[in-house]
Amino acid sequence: MSFFRASLTLASALALSAPALARGEATSVAAEPAGDAAAAEVPWWKTGVVYQIYPRSFADSDGNGVGDLNGITQHLDYLKDLGVDVVWLSPHFDSPNVDNGYDIRDYRKVMSEFGTMADFDRMLAEMRKRGIRLIIDLVVNHSSDQHAWFENAKTGPDAKYRDYYIWRPGKADGSPPNNYPSFFGGSAWSRATPGGDYYLHYFARQQPDLNWDNPQVREGVYDIMRFWLDKGVSGFRMDVIPLISKDQTFPDLSAEQLADPAKPYAHGPRTHEYLREMNDKVLSKYDTMTVGEAIGIADDEDHLFTAPERRELNMIFHFDASNVDRDGWRWKPWTLPELKADYDRLYTALGDKGWTATFLANHDKPRAVSHFGNDSPKWRELSAKALATMSLMQRGTPFIYQGDELGMTNFPFTSIDQFDDISARNLWREKVGGGQVSAADMLATLNRTSRDHTRTPMQWTAGEGAGFTTGKPWLAINPNHDRINAQSQQAKPGSVLSYYRRLIALRKQVPVLVDGAYRDIDPGHASVYAFTRTDGDARAVVLINFSDQPVDYALPDGIAVQAPLIDNGGGPTAAPGARRVTLGPWQATVYRY
Ligand code: GLC
């Protein structure tokens, strides 16, 4: 981005609207005109804001208790008002739902609970009418065991599709070929028939891994991609994409590797060759956005997936920061300097050219405000806004998970029977059933970590069914929907939802907040996260108090603040020229300087 564009646009944005933005009157400010030559420098997948929809839990239009595509279509104006540019739709394909759609039976068919292909086409057309693009979930490390390929493959060694999956004989004693564990517990190998060969599955046994070394598998995947791109989708979130290539000698993992199998699984020999091929054969022929779910990938390996000259993906999700409170499956306490260090490592590895995806949560994580903020009634709103400020002001394409824009919280689980998620139920069976962990201990852990916290239905209204369904919801609705819901926040200027709108509008107004360099200016501070975004003379500093105590904060590096661009209402903002600011509990302010 040229200095000229940055300073010019920032200056005009500030001159016209900084005070209005800070006061919260910015939602009506028009974005830069489309087609502007300078704006064209930065691709849409960098400037855009992405909203993740978990269709099962978003909106149920027909009262069967399960969200559906028509439910999404009915709420597109809500997304438009929020300022969303791109929707990432979690899997909407035909599936037996062992892993809620991440086990696909037919990649060209819509899950019947979610609707029909006509519903999909209408949803897509309505999105496009509103200038919203759609990216879909490409889940091709594995299929469902009910996919026609596997149904055929499992019939025997000579089956036509046998080599679409990965088969090995057991050891002489009949045990699995090696010691690979499944992410969902037990061995990563199962038999399709008693005494027969084993097939590989990194996830549930109903999710057999596809054999990417077979060129027909790859062509099959590319055809699926073309099918959806030709319909008008704008790209893919790629599920566990680093896992697609396997070391087909299948060496046993060492004890150290077993502690974090994602790492060895993510370092197969041919992943990058396959991603380049996918790009050359498919992605490069369309105007797409791609984001890989990079489990097992270190920050300094990011460029292997995303450096433009390598022609693989646009960006990947890194998980160190969101796993700051994890020790394997266990929860552990965390500190702000640890969280900042995770981001710092990533941004250092990315340098000024690299690009990433920023996010607070997804369908595999707890709720953002419960995870990193303070979800007590006193601090929930402010801390949700503080976290939003962090995520939307960091460098990268922001991904917002449905409901986080309302400050939705974790669900208060009291029994294992309330969980749906296969990983929680398997963990319980293994650890509690196996007598290693008490039920109370595991329940406390799951109340911090479970994937089901983000899968409870979207809270649209205070009414019965939370405006999500008129029927019996597939997963219990959080009882706090009487207080936390979209309807009550829509027209309220101080709501979390209104603040998200303002933040998104601000990011669109001020280019340095999109592609300016990121620097953590105070990595060691125990409760303040302070970072800058700069591009020549265009400079912003983001100050966030991650505690429920006020902090008297001396800005490092001789920084003197100018007018605030936005503030979450946690306390008064500082006067222009100040080198010290008082940050109220969970106050977040973005100043130019
Ligand atoms: C990814 C998905 C997760 C799923 C797994 C297997 O991690 O995000 O929900 O269980 O892949 O497909």
Coordinates of C-alpha atoms and ligand atoms in Angstrom, one line a residue:
M1 CA 0.0 0.0 0.0
S2 CA 1.4 3.4 -0.9
F3 CA 2.1 5.9 1.8
F4 CA 0.1 8.4 -0.2
R5 CA -3.1 6.4 -0.1
A6 CA -2.7 5.7 3.6
S7 CA -2.1 9.2 4.8
L8 CA -4.6 10.7 2.5
T9 CA -7.4 8.4 3.4
L10 CA -6.6 8.4 7.0
A11 CA -6.4 12.1 7.1
S12 CA -9.7 12.5 5.4
A13 CA -11.3 9.9 7.5
L14 CA -10.1 11.5 10.6
A15 CA -11.0 15.0 9.5
L16 CA -14.5 14.0 8.6
S17 CA -15.4 11.5 11.2
A18 CA -13.0 10.7 14.0
P19 CA -15.1 12.3 16.8
A20 CA -18.2 10.8 15.3
L21 CA -16.6 7.4 15.2
A22 CA -15.5 7.6 18.7
R23 CA -18.9 8.7 19.9
G24 CA -20.5 5.8 18.1
E25 CA -22.1 7.6 15.2
A26 CA -20.1 6.0 12.6
T27 CA -22.3 3.3 11.3
S28 CA -23.7 5.5 8.5
V29 CA -20.3 6.7 7.3
A30 CA -19.9 5.5 3.7
A31 CA -16.9 3.3 2.9
E32 CA -14.4 4.4 0.3
P33 CA -15.9 4.4 -3.2
A34 CA -15.6 1.0 -4.8
G35 CA -13.4 0.9 -7.9
D36 CA -11.1 3.6 -6.4
A37 CA -7.7 2.8 -8.0
A38 CA -5.8 2.8 -4.7
A39 CA -8.4 0.7 -2.9
A40 CA -8.0 -1.9 -5.7
E41 CA -4.5 -2.5 -4.5
V42 CA -5.7 -4.4 -1.4
P43 CA -7.7 -7.5 -2.4
W44 CA -11.3 -8.0 -1.0
W45 CA -10.2 -11.0 1.1
K46 CA -7.9 -8.7 3.1
T47 CA -10.3 -5.7 3.5
G48 CA -13.4 -7.9 4.1
V49 CA -14.8 -9.0 7.5
V50 CA -15.9 -12.6 7.7
Y51 CA -18.8 -14.0 9.7
Q52 CA -18.9 -17.7 10.5
I53 CA -22.3 -19.4 10.4
Y54 CA -22.7 -22.8 12.0
P55 CA -25.9 -23.6 10.2
R56 CA -27.3 -26.2 12.7
S57 CA -27.4 -23.4 15.3
F58 CA -28.1 -20.2 13.4
A59 CA -31.8 -20.0 12.6
D60 CA -34.5 -22.7 12.1
S61 CA -37.1 -21.6 9.6
D62 CA -39.3 -24.7 9.7
G63 CA -39.6 -25.5 13.4
N64 CA -37.8 -28.9 13.5
G65 CA -35.3 -27.6 16.0
V66 CA -32.4 -27.6 13.6
G67 CA -31.1 -24.5 11.9
D68 CA -31.4 -24.4 8.1
L69 CA -30.5 -22.4 4.9
N70 CA -33.8 -20.6 4.7
G71 CA -33.2 -19.5 8.3
I72 CA -29.9 -18.0 7.1
T73 CA -31.6 -16.3 4.2
Q74 CA -34.1 -14.7 6.5
H75 CA -31.3 -13.1 8.5
L76 CA -29.1 -11.7 5.8
D77 CA -30.1 -8.1 6.5
Y78 CA -28.9 -8.6 10.0
L79 CA -25.5 -9.5 8.6
K80 CA -25.5 -6.6 6.1
D81 CA -26.3 -4.2 9.0
L82 CA -23.4 -5.6 10.9
G83 CA -21.1 -4.8 8.0
V84 CA -20.2 -8.4 7.1
D85 CA -18.6 -8.9 3.7
V86 CA -18.1 -12.6 3.6
V87 CA -19.9 -15.5 5.2
W88 CA -18.0 -18.7 6.1
L89 CA -20.6 -21.5 6.2
S90 CA -19.7 -24.5 8.2
P91 CA -20.5 -27.8 6.3
H92 CA -24.0 -27.8 4.7
F93 CA -23.5 -31.1 2.9
D94 CA -25.3 -34.4 3.2
S95 CA -23.9 -36.1 6.3
P96 CA -24.8 -38.7 8.9
N97 CA -23.7 -36.1 11.4
V98 CA -21.3 -38.2 13.5
D99 CA -19.2 -35.0 13.7
N100 CA -22.0 -32.5 12.9
G101 CA -21.4 -32.3 9.2
Y102 CA -17.6 -32.7 9.2
D103 CA -18.3 -36.2 8.0
I104 CA -19.6 -35.8 4.4
R105 CA -21.6 -38.4 2.7
D106 CA -22.3 -36.5 -0.5
Y107 CA -20.3 -33.4 -1.4
R108 CA -22.8 -32.3 -4.0
K109 CA -26.0 -32.6 -2.0
V110 CA -27.4 -30.3 0.7
M111 CA -28.0 -31.9 4.1
S112 CA -31.7 -32.6 4.1
E113 CA -32.2 -31.1 7.6
F114 CA -30.8 -27.8 6.2
G115 CA -32.9 -27.7 3.1
T116 CA -32.5 -28.3 -0.7
M117 CA -30.2 -27.2 -3.4
A118 CA -32.8 -24.6 -4.5
D119 CA -32.7 -23.2 -0.9
F120 CA -28.9 -23.0 -1.2
D121 CA -29.1 -21.2 -4.6
R122 CA -31.6 -18.7 -3.2
M123 CA -29.5 -18.1 -0.2
L124 CA -26.4 -17.4 -2.3
A125 CA -28.4 -15.1 -4.7
E126 CA -29.7 -13.1 -1.7
M127 CA -26.2 -12.8 -0.3
R128 CA -24.9 -11.6 -3.6
K129 CA -27.7 -9.1 -3.8
R130 CA -26.4 -7.6 -0.6
G131 CA -22.8 -7.6 -1.7
I132 CA -22.0 -10.5 0.7
R133 CA -19.7 -13.3 -0.6
L134 CA -19.9 -16.9 0.6
I135 CA -17.1 -19.3 1.3
I136 CA -17.9 -22.9 2.2
D137 CA -16.1 -25.6 4.2
L138 CA -14.0 -27.9 2.2
V139 CA -13.7 -31.1 4.3
V140 CA -11.5 -33.4 2.2
N141 CA -8.9 -34.8 4.6
H142 CA -11.6 -37.4 5.2
S143 CA -15.1 -38.3 4.1
S144 CA -17.9 -40.0 5.9
D145 CA -17.8 -43.8 6.1
Q146 CA -21.2 -43.6 4.3
H147 CA -19.7 -41.8 1.3
A148 CA -20.2 -44.0 -1.9
W149 CA -16.4 -44.2 -2.3
F150 CA -16.0 -45.8 1.1
E151 CA -19.1 -47.9 0.9
N152 CA -17.4 -49.4 -2.2
A153 CA -13.8 -49.4 -0.8
K154 CA -14.7 -51.4 2.3
T155 CA -16.0 -54.3 0.3
G156 CA -12.5 -55.7 -0.2
P157 CA -9.0 -55.3 -1.6
D158 CA -10.1 -55.5 -5.2
A159 CA -12.9 -52.9 -4.9
K160 CA -12.8 -50.1 -7.5
Y161 CA -12.4 -47.3 -4.9
R162 CA -10.2 -49.3 -2.5
D163 CA -7.2 -47.0 -3.1
Y164 CA -9.3 -43.9 -2.4
Y165 CA -8.6 -44.6 1.3
I166 CA -5.6 -45.9 3.2
W167 CA -5.4 -49.5 4.1
R168 CA -2.8 -51.5 6.0
P169 CA -2.7 -55.0 7.5
G170 CA -2.6 -55.3 11.3
K171 CA 0.4 -56.5 13.1
A172 CA 1.0 -60.3 13.6
D173 CA -1.0 -60.2 16.8
G174 CA -3.9 -58.5 15.1
S175 CA -3.2 -55.1 16.6
P176 CA -3.3 -51.8 14.5
P177 CA -0.5 -51.2 12.0
N178 CA 1.1 -48.5 14.2
N179 CA 0.5 -46.4 17.3
Y180 CA -1.2 -43.4 15.7
P181 CA -4.0 -42.0 18.0
S182 CA -7.2 -40.5 16.7
F183 CA -8.0 -36.9 17.8
F184 CA -11.3 -38.2 19.1
G185 CA -9.8 -41.0 21.3
G186 CA -8.5 -44.5 20.7
S187 CA -6.5 -45.7 17.7
A188 CA -6.5 -43.9 14.4
W189 CA -7.0 -47.4 12.7
S190 CA -10.2 -49.4 12.5
R191 CA -11.2 -52.5 10.6
A192 CA -14.1 -52.4 8.2
T193 CA -14.6 -56.2 8.5
P194 CA -13.4 -58.6 11.2
G195 CA -9.9 -59.8 10.5
G196 CA -9.5 -57.5 7.5
D197 CA -7.1 -54.7 6.8
Y198 CA -7.2 -51.6 8.9
Y199 CA -8.1 -48.1 7.4
L200 CA -6.7 -44.9 8.7
H201 CA -8.9 -42.2 10.4
Y202 CA -7.3 -39.3 12.2
F203 CA -10.8 -38.4 13.6
A204 CA -13.8 -40.7 14.3
R205 CA -13.8 -44.2 12.8
Q206 CA -16.8 -42.9 10.7
Q207 CA -14.4 -40.4 9.1
P208 CA -12.0 -42.4 7.0
D209 CA -9.0 -40.4 5.7
L210 CA -8.8 -40.0 1.9
N211 CA -5.7 -41.2 0.1
W212 CA -4.4 -38.0 -1.5
D213 CA -1.5 -39.9 -3.1
N214 CA -4.1 -41.3 -5.5
P215 CA -4.4 -38.8 -8.3
Q216 CA -8.0 -39.8 -8.8
V217 CA -8.9 -38.7 -5.3
R218 CA -7.3 -35.3 -6.0
E219 CA -9.2 -35.0 -9.3
G220 CA -12.4 -35.9 -7.4
V221 CA -11.8 -33.2 -4.9
Y222 CA -11.0 -30.6 -7.6
D223 CA -14.3 -31.5 -9.3
I224 CA -16.2 -30.9 -6.1
M225 CA -14.5 -27.5 -5.8
R226 CA -15.4 -26.6 -9.3
F227 CA -19.0 -27.7 -8.8
W228 CA -19.4 -25.1 -6.0
L229 CA -17.3 -22.4 -7.5
D230 CA -19.3 -22.6 -10.7
K231 CA -22.4 -22.0 -8.6
G232 CA -20.9 -18.8 -7.4
V233 CA -19.2 -19.4 -4.1
S234 CA -16.1 -17.4 -3.5
G235 CA -13.8 -19.8 -1.9
F236 CA -13.2 -22.2 0.9
R237 CA -12.2 -22.6 4.5
M238 CA -10.2 -25.8 4.3
D239 CA -10.7 -28.2 7.2
V240 CA -7.4 -29.6 8.8
I241 CA -5.7 -29.1 5.4
P242 CA -2.1 -29.7 6.6
L243 CA -3.1 -33.3 7.3
I244 CA -3.9 -34.4 3.7
S245 CA -0.5 -35.9 2.9
K246 CA 0.6 -39.0 4.9
D247 CA 4.0 -40.5 5.4
Q248 CA 2.9 -43.8 3.9
T249 CA 5.6 -45.8 5.7
F250 CA 3.6 -45.1 8.9
P251 CA 6.4 -45.0 11.5
D252 CA 5.4 -45.3 15.1
L253 CA 5.2 -41.9 16.9
S254 CA 7.7 -41.2 19.7
A255 CA 6.4 -40.5 23.2
E256 CA 7.0 -36.8 22.6
Q257 CA 5.1 -36.8 19.3
L258 CA 2.2 -38.6 20.9
A259 CA 1.7 -35.7 23.3
D260 CA 0.8 -33.5 20.3
P261 CA 0.0 -35.7 17.3
A262 CA -1.2 -32.8 15.2
K263 CA 2.4 -31.8 14.6
P264 CA 3.6 -35.0 13.0
Y265 CA 0.3 -35.5 11.2
A266 CA 0.6 -32.0 9.7
H267 CA 4.1 -32.6 8.3
G268 CA 3.4 -35.2 5.6
P269 CA 5.8 -35.1 2.6
R270 CA 3.5 -33.9 -0.2
T271 CA 1.1 -31.4 1.3
H272 CA 2.6 -28.4 -0.5
E273 CA 2.8 -30.2 -3.8
Y274 CA -0.9 -30.9 -3.5
L275 CA -1.9 -27.4 -2.5
R276 CA 0.0 -26.0 -5.4
E277 CA -1.6 -28.4 -7.8
M278 CA -5.1 -27.5 -6.4
N279 CA -4.3 -23.8 -6.9
D280 CA -3.0 -24.3 -10.4
K281 CA -5.8 -26.5 -11.5
V282 CA -8.7 -24.9 -9.7
L283 CA -8.3 -21.8 -7.5
S284 CA -6.3 -19.8 -10.0
K285 CA -9.1 -20.0 -12.5
Y286 CA -11.6 -18.2 -10.1
D287 CA -11.6 -15.1 -7.9
T288 CA -11.3 -16.9 -4.6
M289 CA -10.5 -16.6 -1.0
T290 CA -8.9 -19.5 0.9
V291 CA -8.2 -20.0 4.5
G292 CA -6.6 -23.2 5.9
E293 CA -7.3 -24.6 9.3
A294 CA -3.6 -25.0 10.1
I295 CA -3.5 -27.4 13.0
G296 CA 0.0 -28.6 13.9
I297 CA 1.7 -25.8 12.0
A298 CA 4.2 -23.5 13.7
D299 CA 4.1 -19.7 13.1
D300 CA 7.4 -19.8 11.2
E301 CA 5.9 -22.3 8.8
D302 CA 3.1 -20.0 7.8
H303 CA 4.8 -18.7 4.7
L304 CA 5.0 -22.2 3.3
F305 CA 1.2 -22.1 2.9
T306 CA 0.6 -18.4 2.3
A307 CA 3.5 -16.7 0.5
P308 CA 1.9 -15.5 -2.7
E309 CA 4.7 -16.8 -5.0
R310 CA 4.1 -20.3 -3.7
R311 CA 0.5 -20.2 -5.0
E312 CA -1.1 -22.2 -2.3
L313 CA -3.5 -20.5 0.1
N314 CA -4.3 -16.9 1.1
M315 CA -4.2 -17.3 4.8
I316 CA -4.3 -19.9 7.6
F317 CA -5.7 -20.0 11.1
H318 CA -3.1 -20.4 13.8
F319 CA -4.2 -21.8 17.2
D320 CA -1.4 -21.0 19.7
A321 CA -3.2 -18.0 21.1
S322 CA -6.6 -19.7 21.4
N323 CA -4.8 -22.7 23.1
V324 CA -3.1 -20.5 25.6
D325 CA -5.2 -22.1 28.4
R326 CA -4.7 -25.7 27.2
D327 CA -2.4 -28.4 28.3
G328 CA -3.5 -31.3 26.1
W329 CA -7.2 -31.8 26.9
R330 CA -6.8 -30.0 30.2
W331 CA -7.5 -26.4 31.0
K332 CA -4.7 -24.4 32.6
P333 CA -4.6 -20.8 33.9
W334 CA -3.0 -18.2 31.5
T335 CA -1.6 -14.8 31.6
L336 CA -1.9 -11.8 29.3
P337 CA 1.9 -11.7 28.5
E338 CA 1.6 -15.4 27.4
L339 CA -1.3 -14.5 25.1
K340 CA 0.6 -11.5 23.7
A341 CA 3.7 -13.6 23.2
D342 CA 1.7 -16.0 21.0
Y343 CA 0.5 -13.1 18.8
D344 CA 4.0 -11.6 18.8
R345 CA 5.6 -14.8 17.6
L346 CA 3.0 -15.0 14.8
Y347 CA 3.4 -11.4 13.6
T348 CA 7.2 -11.6 13.8
A349 CA 7.1 -14.7 11.6
L350 CA 4.7 -13.0 9.2
G351 CA 6.7 -9.9 8.8
D352 CA 5.3 -6.8 7.0
K353 CA 4.2 -8.8 4.0
G354 CA 2.6 -11.9 5.5
W355 CA -1.2 -12.2 6.1
T356 CA -3.3 -14.1 8.6
A357 CA -6.8 -14.6 9.9
T358 CA -7.7 -13.1 13.2
F359 CA -10.4 -14.7 15.4
L360 CA -11.6 -15.1 18.9
A361 CA -13.6 -18.3 18.5
N362 CA -15.1 -20.8 16.2
H363 CA -17.3 -23.9 16.4
D364 CA -14.4 -25.8 18.1
K365 CA -13.7 -23.3 20.9
P366 CA -15.5 -21.9 23.9
R367 CA -17.3 -18.6 23.7
A368 CA -14.9 -15.6 23.3
V369 CA -16.1 -13.6 26.3
S370 CA -16.0 -16.7 28.6
H371 CA -12.6 -17.8 27.2
F372 CA -10.6 -14.5 27.3
G373 CA -12.9 -12.0 28.9
N374 CA -15.0 -11.8 32.0
D375 CA -18.5 -13.2 31.5
S376 CA -19.9 -12.1 34.9
P377 CA -22.9 -9.8 34.5
K378 CA -20.8 -6.8 35.6
W379 CA -18.0 -7.1 33.0
R380 CA -19.5 -9.2 30.2
E381 CA -20.4 -6.4 27.8
L382 CA -17.3 -4.3 28.3
S383 CA -14.9 -7.3 28.1
A384 CA -16.7 -8.6 25.0
K385 CA -16.2 -5.2 23.4
A386 CA -12.6 -5.1 24.5
L387 CA -11.9 -8.5 22.9
A388 CA -13.7 -7.4 19.7
T389 CA -11.4 -4.4 19.7
M390 CA -8.3 -6.6 19.9
S391 CA -9.4 -9.0 17.2
L392 CA -10.7 -6.4 14.7
M393 CA -7.8 -4.1 15.1
Q394 CA -5.1 -6.8 14.8
R395 CA -3.5 -7.2 11.4
G396 CA -5.3 -9.8 9.3
T397 CA -8.8 -10.7 8.0
P398 CA -11.2 -10.8 10.9
F399 CA -13.4 -13.8 11.4
I400 CA -16.4 -13.3 13.8
Y401 CA -18.1 -16.4 15.1
Q402 CA -22.0 -16.2 15.2
G403 CA -23.2 -14.8 18.5
D404 CA -19.9 -13.3 19.6
E405 CA -21.2 -10.0 18.3
L406 CA -23.8 -10.3 21.1
G407 CA -21.4 -11.3 23.7
M408 CA -23.0 -14.7 24.0
T409 CA -21.4 -16.8 26.8
N410 CA -20.5 -20.4 27.6
F411 CA -23.4 -22.7 28.6
P412 CA -23.7 -23.8 32.2
F413 CA -23.4 -27.6 31.8
T414 CA -24.3 -29.7 34.8
S415 CA -24.2 -33.2 33.3
I416 CA -22.4 -35.2 30.6
D417 CA -25.9 -36.0 29.2
Q418 CA -26.2 -32.4 28.0
F419 CA -23.2 -32.6 25.6
D420 CA -23.6 -33.5 22.0
D421 CA -20.0 -33.3 20.8
I422 CA -18.3 -36.5 19.9
S423 CA -15.0 -35.3 21.3
A424 CA -16.5 -34.5 24.7
R425 CA -18.4 -37.7 25.0
N426 CA -15.4 -39.8 23.9
L427 CA -13.1 -38.0 26.3
W428 CA -15.5 -38.6 29.1
R429 CA -15.8 -42.3 28.3
E430 CA -12.0 -42.6 28.1
K431 CA -11.0 -40.6 31.2
V432 CA -14.0 -40.8 33.5
G433 CA -15.1 -44.2 32.4
G434 CA -11.4 -45.4 32.6
G435 CA -11.2 -44.1 36.2
Q436 CA -8.4 -41.7 35.5
V437 CA -10.4 -38.5 36.2
S438 CA -13.4 -37.8 38.5
A439 CA -16.7 -36.8 36.9
A440 CA -16.6 -33.5 38.8
D441 CA -13.1 -32.7 37.5
M442 CA -14.1 -33.5 33.9
L443 CA -17.3 -31.5 34.1
A444 CA -15.3 -28.5 35.4
T445 CA -12.9 -28.9 32.5
L446 CA -15.6 -29.2 29.9
N447 CA -17.3 -26.2 31.3
R448 CA -14.2 -24.3 30.3
T449 CA -13.2 -26.0 27.1
S450 CA -16.1 -27.8 25.3
R451 CA -16.9 -27.2 21.7
D452 CA -20.6 -27.3 22.5
H453 CA -20.4 -23.8 24.1
T454 CA -20.3 -22.2 20.7
R455 CA -22.8 -24.7 19.2
T456 CA -25.8 -23.8 21.4
P457 CA -28.4 -21.9 19.3
M458 CA -28.1 -18.3 18.3
Q459 CA -29.9 -16.0 20.7
W460 CA -32.2 -13.8 18.6
T461 CA -34.9 -12.9 21.1
A462 CA -35.8 -13.3 24.8
G463 CA -38.8 -15.5 23.9
E464 CA -39.2 -19.2 24.1
G465 CA -36.9 -20.8 21.6
A466 CA -34.8 -17.6 21.6
G467 CA -36.2 -16.8 18.2
F468 CA -34.0 -19.6 16.9
T469 CA -36.8 -22.2 16.7
T470 CA -40.5 -22.7 17.4
G471 CA -39.8 -26.4 18.0
K472 CA -37.5 -28.3 20.4
P473 CA -33.9 -27.1 19.8
W474 CA -31.4 -29.8 18.9
L475 CA -29.0 -28.5 21.6
A476 CA -30.2 -26.6 24.7
I477 CA -30.5 -22.9 24.4
N478 CA -28.5 -20.9 26.9
P479 CA -30.9 -19.8 29.7
N480 CA -29.4 -16.3 29.6
H481 CA -31.0 -15.6 26.2
D482 CA -33.6 -13.6 28.2
R483 CA -30.9 -11.1 28.8
I484 CA -28.5 -11.7 25.9
N485 CA -30.1 -11.5 22.5
A486 CA -30.0 -9.7 19.2
Q487 CA -33.4 -8.1 19.5
S488 CA -32.6 -6.2 22.7
Q489 CA -29.2 -5.0 21.3
Q490 CA -30.3 -4.0 17.8
A491 CA -31.3 -0.4 18.5
K492 CA -29.3 0.1 21.7
P493 CA -26.2 2.3 21.0
G494 CA -24.2 0.9 23.9
S495 CA -24.8 -2.7 23.1
V496 CA -22.1 -5.2 22.1
L497 CA -23.8 -5.5 18.8
S498 CA -23.7 -1.8 18.1
Y499 CA -20.1 -1.7 19.1
Y500 CA -19.2 -4.5 16.7
R501 CA -20.9 -2.5 13.9
R502 CA -18.9 0.6 14.8
L503 CA -15.6 -1.4 14.9
I504 CA -16.3 -2.9 11.5
A505 CA -17.2 0.5 10.0
L506 CA -14.0 2.0 11.5
R507 CA -11.9 -0.7 10.0
K508 CA -13.4 0.0 6.6
Q509 CA -12.8 3.7 7.0
V510 CA -9.2 3.7 8.1
P511 CA -6.8 1.7 5.9
V512 CA -3.9 1.5 8.3
L513 CA -6.2 -0.6 10.5
V514 CA -6.4 -3.2 7.7
D515 CA -2.9 -3.4 6.3
G516 CA -0.7 -1.3 8.6
A517 CA 2.3 -3.0 10.3
Y518 CA 1.5 -4.5 13.7
R519 CA 3.8 -4.1 16.8
D520 CA 3.3 -5.0 20.4
I521 CA 4.8 -2.0 22.2
D522 CA 4.6 -3.4 25.7
P523 CA 4.8 -7.2 25.7
G524 CA 5.6 -7.6 29.4
H525 CA 2.7 -5.5 30.9
A526 CA 0.5 -7.8 33.0
S527 CA -2.9 -6.2 32.2
V528 CA -2.6 -3.9 29.3
Y529 CA -2.4 -5.0 25.7
A530 CA -0.9 -2.1 23.7
F531 CA -0.1 -2.4 20.0
T532 CA 0.4 -0.1 17.1
R533 CA -0.7 -0.2 13.5
T534 CA 1.4 2.0 11.3
D535 CA 2.1 2.8 7.7
G536 CA 4.3 5.9 7.3
D537 CA 2.5 8.9 8.8
A538 CA -0.7 6.9 9.4
R539 CA -0.5 5.6 12.9
A540 CA -2.9 4.2 15.4
V541 CA -2.4 2.8 18.9
V542 CA -4.7 0.2 20.4
L543 CA -4.9 0.1 24.3
I544 CA -6.9 -2.6 26.0
N545 CA -7.1 -3.2 29.8
F546 CA -7.5 -6.9 30.3
S547 CA -8.5 -6.6 33.9
D548 CA -11.3 -5.5 36.1
Q549 CA -9.1 -2.9 37.8
P550 CA -8.3 0.6 36.5
V551 CA -4.8 1.1 35.2
D552 CA -2.8 4.3 35.1
Y553 CA -0.8 3.7 32.0
A554 CA 2.3 5.5 30.8
L555 CA 2.6 5.0 27.0
P556 CA 5.9 3.6 25.9
D557 CA 8.2 5.0 23.2
G558 CA 7.3 8.6 23.9
I559 CA 3.9 8.1 22.2
A560 CA 1.4 11.0 22.7
V561 CA -2.2 10.2 21.8
Q562 CA -4.3 12.3 19.5
A563 CA -8.1 12.0 18.9
P564 CA -9.6 8.6 19.8
L565 CA -10.9 6.7 16.8
I566 CA -13.1 4.5 18.9
D567 CA -13.6 3.6 22.6
N568 CA -15.7 0.9 24.2
G569 CA -17.1 3.1 27.0
G570 CA -15.0 1.7 29.8
G571 CA -14.0 5.1 31.0
P572 CA -13.1 8.6 29.8
T573 CA -10.7 8.9 27.0
A574 CA -7.5 11.0 27.3
A575 CA -7.1 14.5 25.9
P576 CA -5.0 14.9 22.8
G577 CA -1.3 15.2 23.6
A578 CA -1.5 12.9 26.7
R579 CA 1.4 10.5 27.2
R580 CA -0.4 8.8 30.1
V581 CA -3.9 7.4 30.1
T582 CA -6.1 6.0 32.7
L583 CA -7.8 2.9 31.4
G584 CA -10.9 1.8 33.2
P585 CA -11.6 -1.9 33.8
W586 CA -11.8 -3.6 30.4
Q587 CA -11.6 -0.3 28.7
A588 CA -10.4 -0.4 25.1
T589 CA -9.5 2.7 23.1
V590 CA -8.0 3.2 19.7
Y591 CA -6.2 6.5 19.3
R592 CA -4.3 7.9 16.4
Y593 CA -1.0 9.2 17.4
Ligands
GLC1 C1 -11.9 -29.5 12.1 C2 -13.2 -29.0 12.4 C3 -13.8 -29.8 13.5 C4 -13.9 -31.2 13.0 C5 -12.6 -31.7 12.5 C6 -12.7 -33.0 11.8 O1 -11.0 -29.3 13.2 O2 -13.2 -27.6 12.6 O3 -15.1 -29.3 13.9 O4 -14.3 -32.0 14.1 O5 -11.9 -30.8 11.7 O6 -13.3 -32.7 10.5

